[in-house]
Short mmCIF file of C-alpha atoms and ligand atoms in Angstrom, two decimals:
data_model
loop_
_atom_site.label_atom_id
_atom_site.label_comp_id
_atom_site.label_asym_id
_atom_site.label_seq_id
_atom_site.Cartn_x
_atom_site.Cartn_y
_atom_site.Cartn_z
CA UNK A 7 0.00 0.00 0.00
CA UNK A 8 1.21 3.52 -0.74
CA UNK A 9 2.16 5.97 2.00
CA UNK A 10 -0.73 8.36 1.24
CA UNK A 11 -3.22 5.56 1.91
CA UNK A 12 -1.43 4.29 5.01
CA UNK A 13 -1.25 7.80 6.49
CA UNK A 14 -5.01 8.25 6.12
CA UNK A 15 -6.02 4.86 7.51
CA UNK A 16 -3.36 3.46 9.87
CA UNK A 17 -4.61 3.18 13.45
CA UNK A 18 -8.00 4.48 12.28
CA UNK A 19 -10.33 1.53 12.51
CA UNK A 20 -13.84 2.61 13.61
CA UNK A 21 -14.47 2.43 17.35
CA UNK A 22 -15.72 -1.14 17.94
CA UNK A 23 -18.15 0.03 20.66
CA UNK A 24 -19.92 2.79 18.70
CA UNK A 25 -18.77 2.74 15.08
CA UNK A 26 -17.40 6.29 15.47
CA UNK A 27 -14.94 7.08 12.66
CA UNK A 28 -12.97 9.72 14.56
CA UNK A 29 -10.97 7.75 17.12
CA UNK A 30 -12.21 8.02 20.69
CA UNK A 31 -9.95 9.79 23.20
CA UNK A 32 -9.82 7.39 26.12
CA UNK A 33 -8.95 9.53 29.11
CA UNK A 34 -9.15 6.72 31.63
CA UNK A 35 -6.03 6.30 33.71
CA UNK A 36 -6.99 2.82 34.83
CA UNK A 37 -8.56 -0.23 33.21
CA UNK A 38 -10.65 -2.95 34.78
CA UNK A 39 -8.64 -6.09 35.26
CA UNK A 40 -9.44 -9.61 36.37
CA UNK A 41 -9.38 -10.79 40.00
CA UNK A 42 -5.72 -11.80 39.71
CA UNK A 43 -4.61 -8.88 37.53
CA UNK A 44 -5.55 -10.47 34.18
CA UNK A 45 -5.78 -7.86 31.41
CA UNK A 46 -8.64 -8.92 29.12
CA UNK A 47 -8.36 -5.67 27.12
CA UNK A 48 -4.57 -5.42 27.21
CA UNK A 49 -4.41 -2.35 29.45
CA UNK A 50 -3.81 -1.85 33.16
CA UNK A 51 -2.61 1.65 34.01
CA UNK A 52 -2.08 4.63 31.71
CA UNK A 53 1.67 4.92 32.27
CA UNK A 54 2.10 1.44 30.77
CA UNK A 55 0.05 2.25 27.68
CA UNK A 56 -3.44 3.40 26.70
CA UNK A 57 -5.76 2.84 23.73
CA UNK A 58 -5.39 6.23 21.98
CA UNK A 59 -1.62 6.00 22.37
CA UNK A 60 -1.69 2.49 20.89
CA UNK A 61 -3.53 3.75 17.81
CA UNK A 62 -0.87 6.39 17.25
CA UNK A 63 1.92 3.86 17.71
CA UNK A 64 0.35 1.49 15.21
CA UNK A 65 -0.02 4.33 12.74
CA UNK A 66 3.59 5.50 13.15
CA UNK A 67 5.00 1.99 12.78
CA UNK A 68 2.99 1.54 9.57
CA UNK A 69 3.98 4.94 8.17
CA UNK A 70 7.71 4.44 8.85
CA UNK A 71 7.72 0.78 7.84
CA UNK A 72 8.87 -0.38 11.29
CA UNK A 73 7.79 -3.31 13.43
CA UNK A 74 6.89 -1.20 16.43
CA UNK A 75 6.73 2.37 17.71
CA UNK A 76 6.73 4.09 21.09
CA UNK A 77 5.48 7.61 21.73
CA UNK A 78 6.65 9.97 24.45
CA UNK A 79 5.74 13.31 25.96
CA UNK A 80 8.25 15.19 23.75
CA UNK A 81 10.94 14.64 21.18
CA UNK A 82 13.55 15.03 23.91
CA UNK A 83 11.79 12.42 26.09
CA UNK A 84 11.86 10.01 23.13
CA UNK A 85 15.54 10.62 22.47
CA UNK A 86 16.41 10.38 26.17
CA UNK A 87 14.54 7.09 26.48
CA UNK A 88 16.52 5.65 23.60
CA UNK A 89 19.85 6.83 25.03
CA UNK A 90 18.83 5.40 28.40
CA UNK A 91 18.69 1.93 26.85
CA UNK A 92 22.51 1.99 26.65
CA UNK A 93 24.55 0.37 29.42
CA UNK A 94 27.06 2.30 31.53
CA UNK A 95 30.43 2.35 29.81
CA UNK A 96 28.96 2.66 26.31
CA UNK A 97 30.05 5.32 23.85
CA UNK A 98 27.72 7.25 21.53
CA UNK A 99 28.96 8.87 18.34
CA UNK A 100 26.82 11.90 17.50
CA UNK A 101 26.79 14.02 14.37
CA UNK A 102 28.45 17.35 15.11
CA UNK A 103 25.39 19.50 14.44
CA UNK A 104 22.63 17.49 16.07
CA UNK A 105 19.68 19.27 17.65
CA UNK A 106 21.15 21.43 20.41
CA UNK A 107 19.03 19.71 23.08
CA UNK A 108 20.84 16.43 22.49
CA UNK A 109 24.20 18.16 22.67
CA UNK A 110 23.10 19.53 26.01
CA UNK A 111 21.80 16.12 27.10
CA UNK A 112 25.19 14.60 26.33
CA UNK A 113 26.97 17.27 28.38
CA UNK A 114 24.58 17.37 31.34
CA UNK A 115 23.33 13.78 31.65
CA UNK A 116 25.19 11.15 29.63
CA UNK A 117 28.36 11.64 31.65
CA UNK A 118 26.34 11.15 34.85
CA UNK A 119 25.03 7.89 33.41
CA UNK A 120 28.65 6.91 32.66
CA UNK A 121 28.01 7.02 28.92
CA UNK A 122 30.72 8.64 26.82
CA UNK A 123 29.82 10.79 23.84
CA UNK A 124 31.74 12.46 21.04
CA UNK A 125 30.78 14.21 17.83
CA UNK A 126 32.05 14.14 14.26
CA UNK A 127 31.12 15.68 10.93
CA UNK A 128 29.13 12.79 9.46
CA UNK A 129 29.43 14.15 5.94
CA UNK A 130 33.00 12.84 6.27
CA UNK A 131 32.65 9.04 6.41
CA UNK A 132 36.34 8.53 7.24
CA UNK A 133 35.91 10.81 10.23
CA UNK A 134 33.00 8.60 11.29
CA UNK A 135 35.13 5.45 10.97
CA UNK A 136 37.89 7.11 12.98
CA UNK A 137 35.37 8.26 15.58
CA UNK A 138 34.18 4.72 16.31
CA UNK A 139 35.61 3.25 19.51
CA UNK A 140 35.60 -0.27 20.88
CA UNK A 141 32.80 0.79 23.27
CA UNK A 142 30.71 2.50 20.59
CA UNK A 143 27.21 1.08 20.82
CA UNK A 144 25.26 3.80 19.05
CA UNK A 145 25.75 6.09 16.07
CA UNK A 146 23.26 8.97 16.06
CA UNK A 147 22.69 11.04 12.93
CA UNK A 148 20.28 13.79 12.00
CA UNK A 149 19.50 14.54 8.36
CA UNK A 150 18.77 17.17 7.29
CA UNK A 151 20.22 18.70 10.44
CA UNK A 152 19.04 21.57 12.56
CA UNK A 153 19.84 24.36 11.76
CA UNK A 154 22.59 23.97 9.14
CA UNK A 155 20.56 21.59 6.95
CA UNK A 156 23.49 19.19 6.59
CA UNK A 157 22.60 16.04 4.69
CA UNK A 158 24.46 12.83 5.47
CA UNK A 159 24.52 9.48 3.68
CA UNK A 160 22.27 7.36 5.90
CA UNK A 161 22.86 4.05 4.06
CA UNK A 162 26.65 4.48 4.32
CA UNK A 163 26.43 5.42 8.00
CA UNK A 164 24.17 2.43 8.71
CA UNK A 165 26.80 0.15 7.22
CA UNK A 166 29.64 1.69 9.21
CA UNK A 167 27.62 1.35 12.42
CA UNK A 168 26.66 -2.24 11.63
CA UNK A 169 30.25 -3.22 10.82
CA UNK A 170 31.26 -1.78 14.20
CA UNK A 171 28.52 -3.73 15.99
CA UNK A 172 26.74 -0.49 16.93
CA UNK A 173 23.12 0.53 16.51
CA UNK A 174 22.22 3.35 14.13
CA UNK A 175 19.61 5.96 15.08
CA UNK A 176 18.35 8.81 12.94
CA UNK A 177 16.55 11.96 14.08
CA UNK A 178 14.18 12.28 11.13
CA UNK A 179 12.21 15.26 12.41
CA UNK A 180 13.01 17.63 9.52
CA UNK A 181 12.47 15.10 6.74
CA UNK A 182 9.37 13.35 8.13
CA UNK A 183 8.54 9.82 6.94
CA UNK A 184 7.05 11.37 3.83
CA UNK A 185 10.42 12.38 2.41
CA UNK A 186 12.87 9.94 3.98
CA UNK A 187 12.64 6.38 5.28
CA UNK A 188 15.71 5.74 7.45
CA UNK A 189 14.64 2.22 8.40
CA UNK A 190 14.69 1.21 4.73
CA UNK A 191 18.25 2.58 4.53
CA UNK A 192 19.44 0.39 7.40
CA UNK A 193 18.69 2.43 10.55
CA UNK A 194 17.62 0.53 13.66
CA UNK A 195 15.45 3.33 14.95
CA UNK A 196 14.09 6.65 13.74
CA UNK A 197 13.23 9.41 16.18
CA UNK A 198 10.73 12.19 15.58
CA UNK A 199 9.78 15.31 17.45
CA UNK A 200 6.05 14.85 16.77
CA UNK A 201 5.76 18.44 18.01
CA UNK A 202 6.83 19.50 14.54
CA UNK A 203 5.48 18.13 11.24
CA UNK A 204 3.67 15.05 12.56
CA UNK A 205 1.40 17.16 14.77
CA UNK A 206 1.73 19.90 12.18
CA UNK A 207 -0.30 22.71 13.74
CA UNK A 208 1.94 24.10 16.50
CA UNK A 209 -0.47 22.87 19.16
CA UNK A 210 0.87 19.60 20.52
CA UNK A 211 4.14 18.33 21.98
CA UNK A 212 5.17 14.72 21.49
CA UNK A 213 7.98 12.44 20.46
CA UNK A 214 8.29 9.05 18.82
CA UNK A 215 10.70 6.20 18.32
CA UNK A 216 9.98 3.81 15.46
CA UNK A 217 11.92 0.55 15.53
CA UNK A 218 12.92 -1.57 12.54
CA UNK A 219 12.48 -4.62 14.77
CA UNK A 220 10.70 -5.32 18.03
CA UNK A 221 14.15 -5.67 19.54
CA UNK A 222 15.67 -5.69 22.96
CA UNK A 223 16.16 -1.91 22.56
CA UNK A 224 12.40 -1.58 22.00
CA UNK A 225 11.68 -3.47 25.23
CA UNK A 226 14.16 -1.31 27.12
CA UNK A 227 12.83 1.98 25.70
CA UNK A 228 9.32 0.88 26.68
CA UNK A 229 10.54 0.10 30.18
CA UNK A 230 12.16 3.56 30.39
CA UNK A 231 8.82 5.19 29.58
CA UNK A 232 6.93 2.99 32.01
CA UNK A 233 9.29 3.69 34.91
CA UNK A 234 10.59 7.20 34.18
CA UNK A 235 7.14 8.26 33.04
CA UNK A 236 7.55 10.35 29.88
CA UNK A 237 4.19 9.23 28.46
CA UNK A 238 2.15 11.00 25.81
CA UNK A 239 -1.30 11.97 27.07
CA UNK A 240 -4.43 10.59 25.36
CA UNK A 241 -5.36 14.01 24.00
CA UNK A 242 -1.88 14.65 22.64
CA UNK A 243 -1.84 11.15 21.11
CA UNK A 244 -5.11 12.02 19.42
CA UNK A 245 -3.80 15.35 18.10
CA UNK A 246 -0.69 13.75 16.60
CA UNK A 247 -2.81 10.96 15.08
CA UNK A 248 -5.05 13.59 13.54
CA UNK A 249 -2.00 15.40 12.19
CA UNK A 250 -0.81 12.24 10.44
CA UNK A 251 -3.96 12.15 8.31
CA UNK A 252 -2.89 15.23 6.34
CA UNK A 253 0.88 14.78 6.70
CA UNK A 254 1.62 13.82 3.11
CA UNK A 255 -0.30 16.76 1.60
CA UNK A 256 1.17 19.22 4.07
CA UNK A 257 4.75 18.10 3.56
CA UNK A 258 4.38 18.31 -0.22
CA UNK A 259 3.20 21.92 0.03
CA UNK A 260 5.81 22.82 2.68
CA UNK A 261 8.48 21.43 0.35
CA UNK A 262 7.24 23.21 -2.78
CA UNK A 263 7.04 26.52 -0.92
CA UNK A 264 10.47 26.08 0.67
CA UNK A 265 12.08 25.37 -2.71
CA UNK A 266 10.54 28.54 -4.16
CA UNK A 267 11.66 30.62 -1.15
CA UNK A 268 15.17 29.09 -1.21
CA UNK A 269 15.59 29.96 -4.89
CA UNK A 270 14.40 33.53 -4.33
CA UNK A 271 16.72 33.99 -1.35
CA UNK A 272 19.68 32.54 -3.26
CA UNK A 273 19.15 35.22 -5.92
CA UNK A 274 18.96 38.08 -3.39
CA UNK A 275 21.95 40.40 -3.08
CA UNK A 276 21.67 40.73 0.73
CA UNK A 277 21.94 36.96 1.24
CA UNK A 278 25.35 35.34 1.72
CA UNK A 279 24.29 31.70 1.40
CA UNK A 280 21.12 29.60 1.56
CA UNK A 281 21.20 26.20 3.25
CA UNK A 282 18.55 24.10 1.53
CA UNK A 283 19.17 20.58 0.24
CA UNK A 284 16.96 21.19 -2.77
CA UNK A 285 19.42 23.72 -4.22
CA UNK A 286 22.05 22.29 -6.58
CA UNK A 287 24.61 24.45 -4.71
CA UNK A 288 23.99 22.57 -1.42
CA UNK A 289 26.91 20.22 -0.62
CA UNK A 290 24.49 17.40 0.24
CA UNK A 291 22.24 17.87 -2.79
CA UNK A 292 23.23 14.65 -4.59
CA UNK A 293 22.79 12.53 -1.46
CA UNK A 294 19.48 14.26 -0.71
CA UNK A 295 18.24 13.48 -4.23
CA UNK A 296 19.14 9.83 -3.64
CA UNK A 297 17.73 9.30 -0.16
CA UNK A 298 14.84 11.78 -0.02
CA UNK A 299 11.77 12.07 -2.21
CA UNK A 300 11.60 15.84 -1.61
CA UNK A 301 13.62 18.41 0.31
CA UNK A 302 11.29 19.53 3.09
CA UNK A 303 9.95 22.75 4.52
CA UNK A 304 12.99 23.87 6.52
CA UNK A 305 15.76 26.14 5.34
CA UNK A 306 18.27 28.51 6.81
CA UNK A 307 20.23 31.36 5.31
CA UNK A 308 22.99 33.72 6.25
CA UNK A 309 22.51 37.43 5.84
CA UNK A 310 25.44 39.49 4.56
CA UNK A 311 26.96 41.38 7.47
CA UNK A 312 26.54 39.89 10.93
CA UNK A 313 24.20 39.47 13.84
CA UNK A 314 22.68 42.95 13.59
CA UNK A 315 21.78 42.60 9.91
CA UNK A 316 20.19 39.20 10.58
CA UNK A 317 18.20 40.43 13.58
CA UNK A 318 17.03 43.44 11.53
CA UNK A 319 15.39 41.08 9.03
CA UNK A 320 13.46 39.44 11.88
CA UNK A 321 12.25 42.85 13.03
CA UNK A 322 10.77 43.67 9.61
CA UNK A 323 8.86 40.53 8.59
CA UNK A 324 5.05 40.82 8.44
CA UNK A 325 3.77 37.42 7.35
CA UNK A 326 6.53 35.34 8.95
CA UNK A 327 6.31 35.26 12.73
CA UNK A 328 9.50 35.42 14.77
CA UNK A 329 9.21 32.24 16.77
CA UNK A 330 11.09 29.02 17.38
CA UNK A 331 9.86 25.51 16.54
CA UNK A 332 8.75 24.36 13.12
CA UNK A 333 6.42 22.22 11.08
CA UNK A 334 3.21 24.20 11.65
CA UNK A 335 0.94 25.69 9.01
CA UNK A 336 2.33 29.22 9.57
CA UNK A 337 5.77 30.40 8.45
CA UNK A 338 8.29 31.13 11.20
CA UNK A 339 11.67 32.83 11.22
CA UNK A 340 14.21 32.99 14.01
CA UNK A 341 17.69 34.17 14.81
CA UNK A 342 18.77 30.68 15.76
CA UNK A 343 21.85 31.55 17.82
CA UNK A 344 19.66 33.65 20.12
CA UNK A 345 17.15 30.79 20.53
CA UNK A 346 19.87 28.25 21.30
CA UNK A 347 21.49 30.45 23.92
CA UNK A 348 25.06 30.61 25.18
CA UNK A 349 26.04 27.06 24.13
CA UNK A 350 25.04 27.72 20.52
CA UNK A 351 27.50 26.90 17.71
CA UNK A 352 25.26 28.50 15.09
CA UNK A 353 26.65 31.37 13.00
CA UNK A 354 25.43 34.75 14.26
CA UNK A 355 24.17 35.85 10.82
CA UNK A 356 22.02 32.74 10.35
CA UNK A 357 18.23 32.84 10.22
CA UNK A 358 16.21 29.63 10.29
CA UNK A 359 12.84 29.44 8.55
CA UNK A 360 10.02 26.98 8.86
CA UNK A 361 8.17 27.52 5.61
CA UNK A 362 4.42 27.21 6.12
CA UNK A 363 1.43 26.59 3.92
CA UNK A 364 0.81 30.18 2.78
CA UNK A 365 1.30 31.08 -0.89
CA UNK A 366 5.00 31.08 -1.79
CA UNK A 367 4.68 34.45 -3.58
CA UNK A 368 3.54 36.15 -0.37
CA UNK A 369 6.38 34.59 1.62
CA UNK A 370 8.98 35.63 -0.93
CA UNK A 371 7.59 39.17 -1.05
CA UNK A 372 7.70 39.37 2.74
CA UNK A 373 11.34 38.28 2.93
CA UNK A 374 12.30 40.66 0.09
CA UNK A 375 10.84 43.69 1.86
CA UNK A 376 12.46 42.61 5.15
CA UNK A 377 15.88 42.16 3.51
CA UNK A 378 15.51 45.71 2.10
C1 LIG B 28 12.28 20.01 18.18
C2 LIG B 28 13.28 18.98 17.88
C3 LIG B 28 13.61 18.01 18.82
C4 LIG B 28 13.04 17.99 20.22
O1 LIG B 28 11.64 17.83 20.23
P1 LIG B 28 10.76 18.41 21.47
O2 LIG B 28 9.38 17.93 21.20
O3 LIG B 28 10.92 19.90 21.45
O4 LIG B 28 11.33 17.83 22.71
C5 LIG B 28 14.54 17.05 18.45
N1 LIG B 28 15.11 17.04 17.24
C6 LIG B 28 14.82 17.97 16.31
C7 LIG B 28 15.49 17.92 14.99
C8 LIG B 28 13.90 18.97 16.60
O5 LIG B 28 13.62 19.90 15.68
#
């Protein structure tokens, strides 16, 4: 079955009790069990799993082509749960420009869990090979990356990880399962901040792990959620599930708009460089063409000059809103270094855009007048 059809139907069987087509939101925290704790309906207590959450997990597994999925209260909770499946003494090799929250997690928490972490430029496969240690149990990539839009060769990285006996995880938040299928390229797990495109309307926070196999890591990540408690609420499960129904259409429009905006920015005299994998000038363009079916709704660009010139653009936009996050229907722009704070590695003249579902002409006109 094609993705469009799966996205509309997965986890969407009519409610057996009433025939309702829109899935019920089961708010119950507890489920009747038998006299000796038997679970005739498969549920016991909400922290272990609940029916609306199960629907979303079934849908995500089907959409990503995985055997199983787990959802969490945020993208960070999902990523943390996966990292917490590693034993003390393990080493994680991260891409050098992963989402800043994971860089912070490595610095603030992994060391306390006695897990070592280092980072390499994963566009350089030899650097990845050199970065692997005897204790390396996980290679963690993000493609395209946030906010530099780096694209890395996921199939090649999967092979390097496998040869080293390590697992391979991909943060697929920017690409969504519509444009990129990491599990089919050899990844063991794909992580999503459902807060972004999966939810798609800037009104729900959630995270997901989709597993190629119902592996030991799946069992452990489920145990982490059960005991550490980063569960997704029934209502938020429902909102993300609802978002999935229109995901394919939305991502197609986000991508078409972003390509048009990227081309217009690249031709503008006040712009130093545009980071968008759909442009032939992007260093990862050939890999992106191979491993993605479109280039997505995210882009970043550097304004000629420095921080002040970049911030000035943010102060002049009218249709774009200056806000962080991404993947909603409305276009957003942000001075990323300011959002990331003091630990940021992002260039000071860089602006990150989440291109929404407005008409591309209006977005281009807005950026032109703001660039002056
Ligand atoms: C937002 C984001 C996350 C974290 O998700 P939250 O829901 O904010 O915890 C992780 N990775 C990427 C690429 C993101 O954009």
